Coordinates of C-alpha atoms in Angstrom, one line a residue:
Chain A
M1 CA 16.4 16.4 3.4
I2 CA 13.7 13.7 3.3
T3 CA 16.5 11.1 2.6
I4 CA 17.3 11.6 6.3
G5 CA 14.0 10.4 7.2
Y6 CA 13.8 7.2 5.1
F7 CA 17.3 6.5 6.6
L8 CA 16.7 6.5 10.0
S9 CA 13.6 4.4 9.1
F10 CA 15.9 2.0 6.9
L11 CA 18.2 2.0 10.3
L12 CA 15.5 1.4 12.8
G13 CA 13.8 -1.5 10.4
R14 CA 17.3 -3.0 9.9
L15 CA 18.1 -3.1 14.0
T16 CA 14.4 -4.3 14.3
L17 CA 15.2 -7.2 12.0
D18 CA 18.8 -8.0 13.3
R19 CA 17.1 -8.1 16.8
C20 CA 14.0 -10.6 15.8
L21 CA 16.2 -12.6 13.2
K22 CA 19.6 -12.7 14.5
E23 CA 21.7 -14.9 12.5
N24 CA 18.7 -15.8 10.2
V25 CA 18.9 -12.7 8.8
R26 CA 21.6 -13.8 6.4
L27 CA 19.0 -16.3 5.2
L28 CA 17.3 -13.0 3.4
H29 CA 18.8 -11.9 -0.1
P30 CA 20.9 -9.1 0.7
C31 CA 18.6 -6.4 -1.3
A32 CA 15.6 -8.1 0.2
A33 CA 16.9 -7.5 3.6
A34 CA 17.7 -4.0 2.7
L35 CA 14.1 -3.5 1.0
L36 CA 12.4 -4.9 4.1
A37 CA 14.2 -2.7 6.7
L38 CA 13.4 0.1 4.8
V39 CA 9.7 -0.7 4.6
S40 CA 9.4 -2.2 8.3
G41 CA 11.4 0.8 9.6
L42 CA 8.9 3.3 7.9
G43 CA 6.1 1.3 9.5
L44 CA 7.6 1.4 13.0
S45 CA 8.2 5.0 12.4
A46 CA 5.0 5.7 11.6
L47 CA 3.4 3.8 14.9
L48 CA 6.1 6.0 16.9
T49 CA 4.6 9.2 15.1
F50 CA 1.0 7.7 15.7
L51 CA 1.9 7.4 19.6
T52 CA 3.3 10.8 20.0
F53 CA -0.1 12.3 18.4
V54 CA -2.1 10.3 20.9
V55 CA 0.1 11.7 23.7
L56 CA 0.2 15.5 22.3
D57 CA -2.8 15.9 20.2
S58 CA -0.9 17.3 17.2
F59 CA 2.1 17.6 14.9
H60 CA 5.4 18.4 17.1
R61 CA 8.4 17.7 14.7
P62 CA 11.4 17.7 17.3
V63 CA 9.1 15.4 19.6
I64 CA 8.6 13.2 16.7
I65 CA 12.3 13.1 15.6
L66 CA 13.6 12.6 19.1
V67 CA 11.2 9.8 19.9
N68 CA 12.3 7.7 16.4
I69 CA 16.1 8.4 17.4
S70 CA 15.6 7.0 21.1
A71 CA 13.9 4.0 19.2
I72 CA 16.9 3.7 17.1
I73 CA 19.7 4.0 20.4
I74 CA 17.3 1.6 22.3
F75 CA 17.5 -0.9 19.5
L76 CA 21.4 -0.2 19.1
F77 CA 21.6 -0.9 22.9
F78 CA 20.0 -4.2 23.0
N79 CA 21.6 -5.3 19.9
R80 CA 25.2 -4.7 20.6
N81 CA 26.2 -8.2 21.5
L82 CA 25.0 -9.2 18.2
Y83 CA 27.6 -6.9 16.6
I84 CA 30.2 -7.1 19.3
Q85 CA 30.2 -11.1 19.0
K86 CA 30.1 -10.6 15.4
T87 CA 26.7 -12.6 14.7
I88 CA 25.9 -9.6 12.4
I89 CA 28.4 -7.7 10.7
P90 CA 26.7 -4.5 9.9
I91 CA 28.7 -3.5 7.0
T92 CA 28.8 -6.6 5.4
D93 CA 25.4 -7.8 6.1
W94 CA 23.5 -4.6 5.8
L95 CA 24.9 -3.3 2.5
P96 CA 23.5 -5.3 -0.6
W97 CA 26.5 -4.7 -2.8
T98 CA 29.2 -6.2 -0.5
K99 CA 28.8 -9.6 -2.8
F100 CA 28.8 -7.7 -6.3
R101 CA 29.0 -9.6 -9.4
W102 CA 29.6 -8.3 -12.9
F103 CA 26.2 -9.5 -13.8
H104 CA 24.5 -7.6 -11.3
F105 CA 24.7 -4.5 -13.6
L106 CA 22.0 -6.0 -15.6
Y107 CA 19.7 -5.9 -12.4
I108 CA 20.8 -2.2 -11.7
L109 CA 20.1 -1.1 -15.4
L110 CA 16.7 -3.1 -15.2
G111 CA 16.0 -1.6 -12.0
V112 CA 17.3 1.8 -12.8
F113 CA 14.9 1.6 -15.9
I114 CA 11.7 0.5 -14.0
V115 CA 12.5 3.4 -11.2
G116 CA 12.6 5.8 -14.0
V117 CA 9.4 4.7 -15.7
A118 CA 7.5 4.5 -12.4
Y119 CA 9.0 8.2 -11.5
V120 CA 7.9 9.4 -15.0
I121 CA 4.5 7.9 -14.4
A122 CA 4.4 9.3 -11.2
L123 CA 5.1 12.7 -12.4
T124 CA 1.6 12.9 -14.4
H125 CA -0.3 12.8 -11.1
P126 CA 2.0 14.2 -8.3
Y127 CA -0.7 14.1 -6.2
G128 CA -2.1 10.8 -6.6
E129 CA -5.5 10.0 -7.8
W130 CA -8.8 11.0 -6.3
D131 CA -9.1 8.5 -3.8
A132 CA -5.3 9.2 -2.9
W133 CA -5.3 13.0 -2.5
A134 CA -9.0 13.0 -1.0
I135 CA -8.5 10.7 1.7
W136 CA -4.7 9.6 2.4
N137 CA -3.1 13.0 1.5
L138 CA -6.0 15.0 3.0
K139 CA -5.4 13.3 6.5
T140 CA -1.8 13.9 6.2
R141 CA -2.3 17.5 5.5
F142 CA -4.8 17.9 8.5
L143 CA -2.1 15.8 10.7
I144 CA 0.7 18.2 10.2
V145 CA -1.5 21.7 10.1
S146 CA -4.2 21.1 12.1
D147 CA -4.2 22.2 16.1
S148 CA -6.1 19.0 16.8
W149 CA -5.9 15.8 15.0
N150 CA -9.4 14.5 15.8
L151 CA -10.7 16.6 13.6
I152 CA -10.5 14.3 10.7
F153 CA -12.7 11.6 12.9
T154 CA -15.6 13.9 13.9
D155 CA -16.0 16.5 11.2
L156 CA -14.9 15.6 8.0
H157 CA -16.8 14.2 5.1
Y158 CA -18.3 10.5 4.9
H159 CA -16.4 9.9 1.7
T160 CA -12.4 10.4 3.8
H161 CA -13.6 7.2 5.4
P162 CA -12.7 8.3 9.3
D163 CA -12.7 4.7 10.4
Y164 CA -9.8 3.9 8.2
P165 CA -6.2 3.2 10.0
L166 CA -3.5 5.7 9.3
L167 CA -0.2 3.9 8.7
L168 CA 0.4 5.9 5.2
P169 CA -0.6 9.4 6.2
F170 CA 1.6 8.9 9.7
I171 CA 4.5 7.5 7.2
N172 CA 4.2 10.8 5.1
T173 CA 3.9 12.7 8.4
W174 CA 7.1 11.4 9.8
I175 CA 9.1 12.1 6.6
Y176 CA 7.4 15.6 6.4
C177 CA 9.5 16.3 9.8
F178 CA 12.3 16.7 7.4
S179 CA 10.9 18.9 5.2
A180 CA 10.5 22.5 4.9
D181 CA 8.5 22.5 1.4
N182 CA 5.4 21.3 0.1
L183 CA 4.0 18.1 1.3
H184 CA 3.0 16.4 -2.6
P185 CA 6.3 14.8 -3.2
I186 CA 6.4 13.1 0.2
P187 CA 3.6 10.4 -0.9
M188 CA 4.5 10.2 -4.2
V189 CA 8.2 8.9 -2.9
T190 CA 6.9 7.0 -0.2
N191 CA 4.5 5.1 -2.9
I192 CA 7.5 4.8 -5.3
I193 CA 9.4 3.2 -2.7
F194 CA 6.9 0.7 -1.9
V195 CA 5.9 -0.4 -5.3
I196 CA 9.4 -0.6 -6.4
G197 CA 10.4 -2.3 -3.1
C198 CA 7.5 -5.0 -3.3
G199 CA 8.4 -5.9 -6.9
G200 CA 12.3 -5.7 -6.0
F201 CA 11.8 -8.1 -2.6
L202 CA 9.6 -10.2 -4.8
C203 CA 12.2 -10.8 -7.6
C204 CA 14.8 -11.3 -4.6
T205 CA 13.0 -13.7 -3.0
L206 CA 12.1 -15.6 -6.2
Y207 CA 15.8 -15.4 -7.1
Q208 CA 16.9 -17.3 -4.1
I209 CA 14.5 -20.1 -5.2
R210 CA 16.4 -20.6 -8.5
K211 CA 18.5 -18.3 -10.4
F212 CA 17.8 -17.1 -13.9
S213 CA 15.1 -19.7 -14.1
F214 CA 11.5 -19.6 -14.2
P215 CA 10.5 -18.0 -10.6
F216 CA 13.0 -15.1 -11.2
L217 CA 11.4 -14.4 -14.8
M218 CA 7.9 -14.6 -12.9
G219 CA 9.1 -11.9 -10.6
L220 CA 10.0 -9.9 -13.3
I221 CA 7.0 -10.4 -15.6
M222 CA 4.9 -8.9 -12.4
F223 CA 7.6 -6.2 -12.0
T224 CA 7.4 -5.0 -15.4
T225 CA 3.6 -5.1 -16.2
P226 CA 2.5 -1.6 -16.9
S227 CA -0.6 -1.6 -14.9
Y228 CA 1.2 -2.7 -11.8
L229 CA 3.5 0.1 -12.0
Y230 CA 0.7 2.5 -13.1
L231 CA -1.6 1.0 -9.9
G232 CA 1.5 1.4 -7.8
T233 CA 1.9 5.2 -8.4
F234 CA -1.6 6.1 -7.6
Q235 CA -0.6 6.8 -4.1
Y236 CA -3.4 4.3 -2.4
A237 CA -2.7 2.2 0.7
D238 CA -3.0 -0.7 -1.6
S239 CA 0.6 -0.5 -2.5
L240 CA 1.2 -1.0 1.3
I241 CA -1.2 -3.9 1.6
A242 CA 0.7 -5.7 -1.3
F243 CA 3.9 -5.2 0.2
F244 CA 2.9 -6.3 3.8
L245 CA 0.8 -9.5 2.6
L246 CA 4.0 -10.3 0.6
I247 CA 6.3 -10.2 3.6
N248 CA 4.0 -11.6 5.9
L249 CA 3.5 -14.9 3.5
Y250 CA 7.3 -14.9 3.1
F251 CA 8.0 -15.2 6.7
I252 CA 5.2 -17.7 7.2
T253 CA 7.1 -19.9 4.4
M254 CA 10.7 -19.2 6.1
F255 CA 9.1 -20.3 9.6
Q256 CA 7.8 -23.5 8.0
K257 CA 11.1 -24.2 6.2
T258 CA 13.5 -23.7 9.1
K259 CA 11.0 -24.3 12.2
D260 CA 12.9 -21.2 13.9
A261 CA 10.7 -19.3 16.2
S262 CA 12.8 -15.9 15.2
W263 CA 10.3 -15.8 11.8
L264 CA 7.5 -15.6 14.1
N265 CA 9.2 -12.5 16.0
I266 CA 9.5 -10.7 12.8
L267 CA 6.1 -12.1 11.7
G268 CA 4.0 -10.8 14.5
L269 CA 5.6 -7.3 14.2
S270 CA 4.7 -7.3 10.3
L271 CA 1.2 -8.4 11.2
G272 CA 0.4 -5.6 13.2
L273 CA 2.0 -3.2 11.1
T274 CA -0.5 -4.6 8.2
A275 CA -3.4 -4.3 10.5
F276 CA -2.6 -0.6 10.6
V277 CA -2.5 0.2 6.9
K278 CA -6.3 -0.2 6.0
N279 CA -9.5 -2.2 6.9
E280 CA -8.6 -4.9 4.4
G281 CA -5.1 -5.3 6.4
L282 CA -6.6 -5.5 9.6
L283 CA -9.1 -8.5 8.1
M284 CA -5.8 -10.0 6.4
A285 CA -3.7 -9.7 9.9
L286 CA -6.2 -11.4 11.9
I287 CA -6.8 -14.3 9.2
L288 CA -3.2 -15.0 9.2
M289 CA -2.8 -14.7 12.9
F290 CA -5.6 -17.1 13.7
V291 CA -4.4 -19.6 10.8
V292 CA -0.8 -19.5 11.7
S293 CA -1.7 -20.0 15.5
V294 CA -3.8 -23.0 15.0
Y295 CA -1.3 -24.3 12.6
I296 CA 1.3 -24.0 15.4
L297 CA -0.8 -25.7 17.8
I298 CA -2.1 -28.8 15.9
D299 CA 1.2 -29.4 14.1
K300 CA 2.7 -32.4 15.7
N301 CA 6.0 -32.7 14.0
N302 CA 6.6 -28.9 15.2
R303 CA 9.8 -28.7 16.8
V304 CA 9.5 -25.3 18.1
G305 CA 6.4 -26.3 20.3
K306 CA 3.7 -24.3 21.6
S307 CA 5.6 -21.6 23.0
A308 CA 6.0 -20.3 19.4
V309 CA 2.5 -18.8 19.7
K310 CA 3.8 -16.6 22.7
H311 CA 6.4 -15.4 20.5
L312 CA 3.8 -14.4 17.7
L313 CA 1.4 -13.2 19.8
F314 CA 4.0 -11.0 21.8
T315 CA 5.6 -9.5 18.7
F316 CA 2.0 -8.9 17.3
L317 CA 0.5 -7.3 20.3
I318 CA 3.6 -4.8 20.2
T319 CA 2.5 -3.3 16.7
F320 CA -1.0 -4.2 17.0
I321 CA -1.9 -2.4 20.5
P322 CA -1.5 1.0 18.6
V323 CA -4.0 -0.3 16.2
L324 CA -6.6 -1.2 19.2
I325 CA -6.0 2.2 20.7
F326 CA -6.8 3.6 17.5
K327 CA -10.0 1.4 16.6
V328 CA -11.6 1.4 20.1
F329 CA -10.8 4.8 21.6
I330 CA -10.1 7.0 18.5
A331 CA -11.7 6.1 15.1
P332 CA -15.5 6.3 14.6
P333 CA -17.0 2.6 13.9
N334 CA -17.3 1.6 10.3
D335 CA -20.1 2.8 8.6
D336 CA -20.1 1.9 5.1
I337 CA -19.1 -2.0 5.1
L338 CA -20.3 -3.9 8.4
P339 CA -23.7 -1.9 9.3
N340 CA -24.7 -2.6 5.7
I341 CA -24.0 -6.6 5.4
N342 CA -27.4 -8.2 5.1
T343 CA -28.1 -11.5 3.8
S344 CA -31.3 -10.1 2.5
N345 CA -29.1 -8.7 -0.2
F346 CA -27.8 -11.6 -1.5
T347 CA -29.2 -12.4 -4.8
A348 CA -27.9 -14.5 -8.0
E349 CA -28.0 -11.4 -10.1
R350 CA -25.4 -9.6 -7.9
F351 CA -23.2 -12.8 -7.8
Q352 CA -23.3 -12.8 -11.5
I353 CA -22.4 -9.2 -11.6
L354 CA -19.0 -9.8 -9.6
Y355 CA -18.3 -12.9 -11.5
N356 CA -18.3 -10.8 -14.6
A357 CA -16.6 -8.0 -13.2
V358 CA -13.8 -10.3 -12.2
I359 CA -13.5 -12.3 -15.3
T360 CA -13.5 -9.0 -17.3
E361 CA -10.9 -7.7 -15.1
I362 CA -8.2 -10.6 -14.9
F363 CA -8.7 -11.0 -18.7
H364 CA -8.1 -7.2 -19.4
E365 CA -5.4 -6.0 -21.7
K366 CA -4.2 -3.8 -19.3
W367 CA -2.7 -6.2 -17.4
C368 CA -0.9 -7.8 -20.2
Y369 CA -1.8 -11.6 -19.7
M370 CA -0.2 -11.2 -16.1
W371 CA -3.3 -12.7 -14.5
I372 CA -3.7 -15.6 -17.1
V373 CA 0.0 -16.3 -16.2
V374 CA -0.6 -16.3 -12.4
L375 CA -3.8 -18.7 -13.0
A376 CA -2.1 -21.2 -14.9
L377 CA 0.6 -21.3 -12.2
L378 CA -1.8 -21.6 -9.6
I379 CA -3.7 -24.4 -11.2
S380 CA -1.0 -26.4 -12.8
R381 CA -0.1 -27.2 -9.1
I382 CA -3.3 -27.1 -7.3
W383 CA -2.9 -30.5 -6.0
R384 CA -0.3 -29.5 -3.9
A385 CA -2.2 -26.6 -1.9
F386 CA -3.1 -28.5 0.8
N387 CA 0.4 -30.1 1.5
R388 CA 1.8 -29.1 5.0
E389 CA 4.0 -26.6 3.9
N390 CA 1.1 -24.6 1.8
I391 CA -1.8 -25.3 3.7
I392 CA -1.6 -21.9 5.8
L393 CA -1.2 -19.7 2.6
S394 CA -4.2 -21.8 0.6
I395 CA -6.2 -21.6 4.0
F396 CA -5.5 -17.7 4.1
F397 CA -6.5 -17.1 0.4
I398 CA -9.6 -19.1 0.7
I399 CA -10.8 -17.5 3.7
Y400 CA -9.6 -13.7 2.4
S401 CA -11.3 -14.0 -0.8
S402 CA -14.6 -15.6 0.6
A403 CA -14.6 -12.4 3.0
I404 CA -14.4 -10.3 -0.1
V405 CA -16.8 -11.9 -2.1
C406 CA -19.2 -11.8 0.8
I407 CA -18.8 -8.3 1.6
Y408 CA -19.2 -7.2 -2.1
V409 CA -22.6 -9.4 -2.4
L410 CA -24.1 -8.8 0.7
N411 CA -23.6 -4.9 1.3
G412 CA -26.3 -3.4 -0.1
K413 CA -25.2 0.5 0.4
A414 CA -23.7 0.9 -2.7
D415 CA -24.4 0.3 -6.6
L416 CA -22.6 -2.9 -7.0
S417 CA -21.1 -2.0 -10.7
W418 CA -19.9 1.2 -9.7
W419 CA -18.3 -0.4 -6.7
L420 CA -16.5 -3.0 -8.3
E421 CA -15.6 -0.3 -10.8
T422 CA -13.6 1.7 -8.4
S423 CA -12.3 -1.0 -6.3
L424 CA -11.9 -4.4 -8.0
S425 CA -8.5 -3.6 -9.6
R426 CA -7.0 -2.3 -6.7
I427 CA -7.6 -5.4 -4.8
L428 CA -6.7 -7.3 -7.4
F429 CA -3.1 -5.2 -7.5
S430 CA -3.1 -6.2 -3.6
L431 CA -2.9 -9.7 -4.1
L432 CA -1.0 -10.1 -7.3
P433 CA 2.5 -10.2 -5.7
A434 CA 1.3 -12.3 -3.0
L435 CA -0.1 -14.8 -5.6
V436 CA 2.6 -14.6 -7.7
F437 CA 4.8 -15.7 -4.6
F438 CA 2.3 -18.2 -3.9
G439 CA 2.2 -19.9 -7.2
V440 CA 5.9 -20.3 -7.5
H441 CA 6.3 -21.6 -4.1
L442 CA 3.4 -24.1 -4.9
H443 CA 5.7 -25.3 -7.8
Y444 CA 8.8 -25.5 -5.6
S445 CA 7.6 -26.6 -2.4
K446 CA 7.8 -30.5 -2.9
Q447 CA 10.6 -30.6 -5.2
R448 CA 13.5 -28.7 -3.4
G449 CA 14.2 -27.2 -0.1
A450 CA 13.8 -23.9 -1.6
H451 CA 15.4 -20.4 0.0
V452 CA 17.4 -22.4 2.8
Chain B
M1 CA 27.7 -26.9 -34.5
F2 CA 24.0 -25.1 -34.7
E3 CA 22.3 -28.7 -35.5
K4 CA 24.4 -29.9 -32.3
M5 CA 22.7 -27.3 -30.4
I6 CA 19.3 -27.9 -31.4
K7 CA 19.9 -31.9 -30.9
N8 CA 21.0 -31.1 -27.5
F9 CA 18.3 -28.9 -26.6
C10 CA 16.0 -31.1 -27.9
A11 CA 17.3 -34.2 -26.0
Q12 CA 16.5 -32.7 -22.7
N13 CA 13.2 -31.7 -21.3
L14 CA 11.8 -29.1 -23.5
F15 CA 8.8 -27.9 -21.6
P16 CA 10.4 -26.0 -18.7
K17 CA 12.9 -24.3 -21.9
I18 CA 9.6 -23.3 -23.6
I19 CA 7.9 -21.7 -20.5
I20 CA 11.5 -19.4 -20.3
I21 CA 11.0 -18.2 -23.6
V22 CA 7.6 -17.6 -23.3
F23 CA 8.5 -15.7 -19.8
I24 CA 11.3 -13.8 -21.6
L25 CA 9.2 -12.9 -24.5
L26 CA 6.4 -11.5 -21.9
I27 CA 8.9 -9.5 -20.1
A28 CA 10.2 -8.1 -23.6
L29 CA 6.5 -7.1 -24.1
N30 CA 6.5 -5.4 -21.0
I31 CA 9.1 -3.3 -21.4
Y32 CA 7.8 -2.6 -25.0
G33 CA 4.6 -1.6 -22.9
L34 CA 6.2 0.6 -20.6
Y35 CA 8.3 2.3 -23.4
G36 CA 4.5 2.8 -24.7
A37 CA 3.5 4.4 -21.4
L38 CA 6.3 6.5 -21.5
K39 CA 5.4 8.0 -24.8
V40 CA 1.9 8.7 -23.6
V41 CA 3.1 10.4 -20.5
R42 CA 5.2 12.6 -23.2
Q43 CA 2.3 13.5 -25.2
Y44 CA 0.5 14.2 -22.0
K45 CA 2.7 16.4 -20.6
K46 CA 2.5 18.5 -23.6
I47 CA -1.1 19.5 -22.9
V48 CA -1.0 19.3 -19.0
D49 CA 2.3 20.1 -17.6
Q50 CA 1.2 19.1 -14.2
Q51 CA -2.2 17.7 -12.3
N52 CA -3.8 20.3 -10.5
I53 CA -5.6 19.9 -7.3
G54 CA -8.3 22.7 -6.5
F55 CA -7.3 25.5 -8.6
R56 CA -10.5 26.7 -8.6
F57 CA -10.2 27.1 -4.7
A58 CA -6.8 28.9 -4.4
G59 CA -6.2 31.6 -2.3
L60 CA -9.3 31.6 -0.4
D61 CA -7.4 30.3 2.9
E62 CA -6.3 33.6 3.4
F63 CA -9.8 35.2 4.4
I64 CA -10.5 32.4 6.3
K65 CA -7.8 31.9 9.1
G66 CA -8.7 31.4 12.4
E67 CA -12.2 29.5 11.4
R68 CA -12.6 25.8 12.2
I69 CA -15.6 25.0 10.3
I70 CA -17.3 27.1 7.0
G71 CA -20.4 25.8 5.3
F72 CA -20.7 24.5 1.9
Y73 CA -23.3 25.4 -0.7
T74 CA -23.6 24.3 -4.1
D75 CA -26.3 23.8 -6.8
M76 CA -25.4 20.3 -8.1
N77 CA -25.7 16.8 -6.8
L78 CA -23.3 16.0 -4.6
S79 CA -24.0 12.0 -4.7
Q80 CA -22.6 12.2 -7.9
D81 CA -18.9 11.4 -8.1
R82 CA -17.9 14.6 -10.5
N83 CA -19.6 17.1 -8.0
S84 CA -18.4 15.3 -4.7
K85 CA -14.9 15.9 -6.0
D86 CA -15.5 19.3 -6.2
L87 CA -16.1 19.4 -2.5
A88 CA -12.9 17.3 -2.2
H89 CA -10.8 19.9 -4.1
A90 CA -12.4 22.8 -1.8
Q91 CA -11.5 20.6 1.3
Y92 CA -8.0 19.8 0.3
M93 CA -7.2 23.4 -0.2
L94 CA -8.8 24.9 2.6
A95 CA -7.5 22.4 5.3
P96 CA -7.4 22.4 8.3
V97 CA -10.4 24.3 8.0
I98 CA -13.7 21.9 7.6
V99 CA -16.2 22.5 4.8
D100 CA -19.1 21.3 6.1
D101 CA -21.4 20.5 3.0
T102 CA -24.3 19.8 5.3
S103 CA -24.8 23.0 6.9
V104 CA -24.7 26.9 5.9
E105 CA -24.9 28.1 9.7
Y106 CA -21.4 29.3 9.9
R107 CA -19.5 32.7 9.4
Y108 CA -18.5 31.8 6.1
V109 CA -20.1 29.8 3.6
L110 CA -18.5 28.8 0.3
M111 CA -20.7 28.6 -2.5
F112 CA -20.0 26.6 -5.6
C113 CA -23.0 27.2 -8.3
K114 CA -23.3 26.3 -11.9
N115 CA -26.0 29.0 -11.9
P116 CA -24.9 32.3 -10.7
Q117 CA -28.3 33.2 -9.7
N118 CA -28.8 30.0 -7.4
A119 CA -25.8 31.6 -5.8
L120 CA -27.3 35.0 -5.2
K121 CA -30.6 33.7 -4.3
K122 CA -29.0 31.8 -1.3
M123 CA -26.9 34.8 -0.5
K124 CA -30.0 36.8 0.0
E125 CA -31.7 33.9 1.9
I126 CA -28.6 33.8 4.6
N127 CA -27.9 37.4 4.4
A128 CA -24.4 36.9 3.1
V129 CA -22.1 39.4 1.4
P130 CA -19.2 38.0 -1.0
V131 CA -15.8 38.3 0.2
R132 CA -14.0 36.8 -2.9
G133 CA -14.8 35.0 -6.0
N134 CA -14.0 33.8 -9.2
N135 CA -15.0 33.1 -12.8
Q136 CA -15.1 29.6 -12.0
G137 CA -18.3 29.6 -10.0
V138 CA -16.5 30.0 -6.9
V139 CA -18.0 32.5 -4.2
L140 CA -16.6 32.9 -0.7
T141 CA -19.3 34.7 1.6
E142 CA -19.7 36.0 4.8
R143 CA -22.9 36.4 6.8
V144 CA -23.5 39.7 8.1
N145 CA -24.2 40.0 11.7
Y146 CA -23.3 36.5 12.2
R147 CA -22.8 36.0 15.9

């Protein structure tokens, strides 16, 4: 039954993609488009579910299903001209297997193997790791069984981080609308979708750059890294961050290559969803929003003009307003990061601990040389980082990594070694697909008109 | 023919080909690593069939239906990871009832003590009687004459 929920989200996501991108949707690899539709649809369904909670204060299964189906019908109505005039032909354009070739069997075999491995690994911890079940899945339980969802912001313990945005619990709550069984298989399936989807999306987009060559192989290396699949099945929200960051960067590069404002429409929606995943996602979304807006405003060769910023801002607000409602009116203020940041905490020793932890982590054998390959990829074309087509991504990585370093070094609340031990590998995991994409993009940005 | 192939290979730019060969080797290593991970999972499954969350606190939810918050008392240090996990286990099993680890001023108090004497002492102190317990150190208590 839960497949109905995922299918409805896929439909909603696909209709949104068609609405935002119109004929440009064909520039996406068909498999990448399908994965993107599923993920963005799950995000939108979660936002709609959140809005039903804001209005009704608790879980109302029929209302949530009705609201989501209504959204699909509304999008079908708005998209009708696209389908009637055959700008987009649903069956041909929506399904990834319409352009099937014999060698695609190899990809299917590899995909089945990776999904199988991820599933078997996930079965060893069906409830997820500690932070997953004690934070995200616990909140999902409260959302489903509690009379008032506000309990999770007022009376729960400090370690449940009541200020964290709730995209992942709301995705699982939405899917639970189609289940009468235990809750725990749903977060497991959702997480497998995100981790496989993220790897699959990366491989598809890199395959578009150059078939059977090093970009695609680079994607496959990341996708088959055991640690990537292991961390992905822990049911943390970092799998969502990894996927949303990757698609945001992809939309930005597509906008820069095509100079078409339609990519900004979908980027805006996606940034709002990123902000609702976790506080890190909020930081990422605000940095990207700022950098992209400044880039559009100061770029003199920009064909789309300043009105493109309006497109971006408008669609960003559609998905960001629920996040604002959540952060301003519902969730308590953050009590573990922001209030404890103080420049007096900065010491050379703390910086040294952070540096050592990063070096130890990226050279750890569990990553199977992945980070060495990624670093080699980035360093070997570092001089292209500030070219016009790479500058947004470069500035984003510089600002975001500086912010993370500042948070670690200046926050004196927790023991830094313990904190790094529990969170650094997750931060690196969430950045990995985006950095692989950026590294390959650096290599191919000047050489050829990749993607399009 | 083999010689010709090698000559052709060398005549072109070698570096990208070497990179591709290295990458294919890395993918093969990763797939081998995944196969290794599957073997570990199989061994793990022989010992523990499935992850078990909050089994110590299973079944207690039946006795506290209708309560919004219950108290939690432990003789262990909750600032340690291992012990705060036990509180999280209790909370996960008893949701949507809130387990308040900062107070025992509720009708029901969940006690989780390493030393049973500490639980007994606390029960006397707050005038509570046991409702349900197990040999894992868990006692659900109800305060007598609680308003």
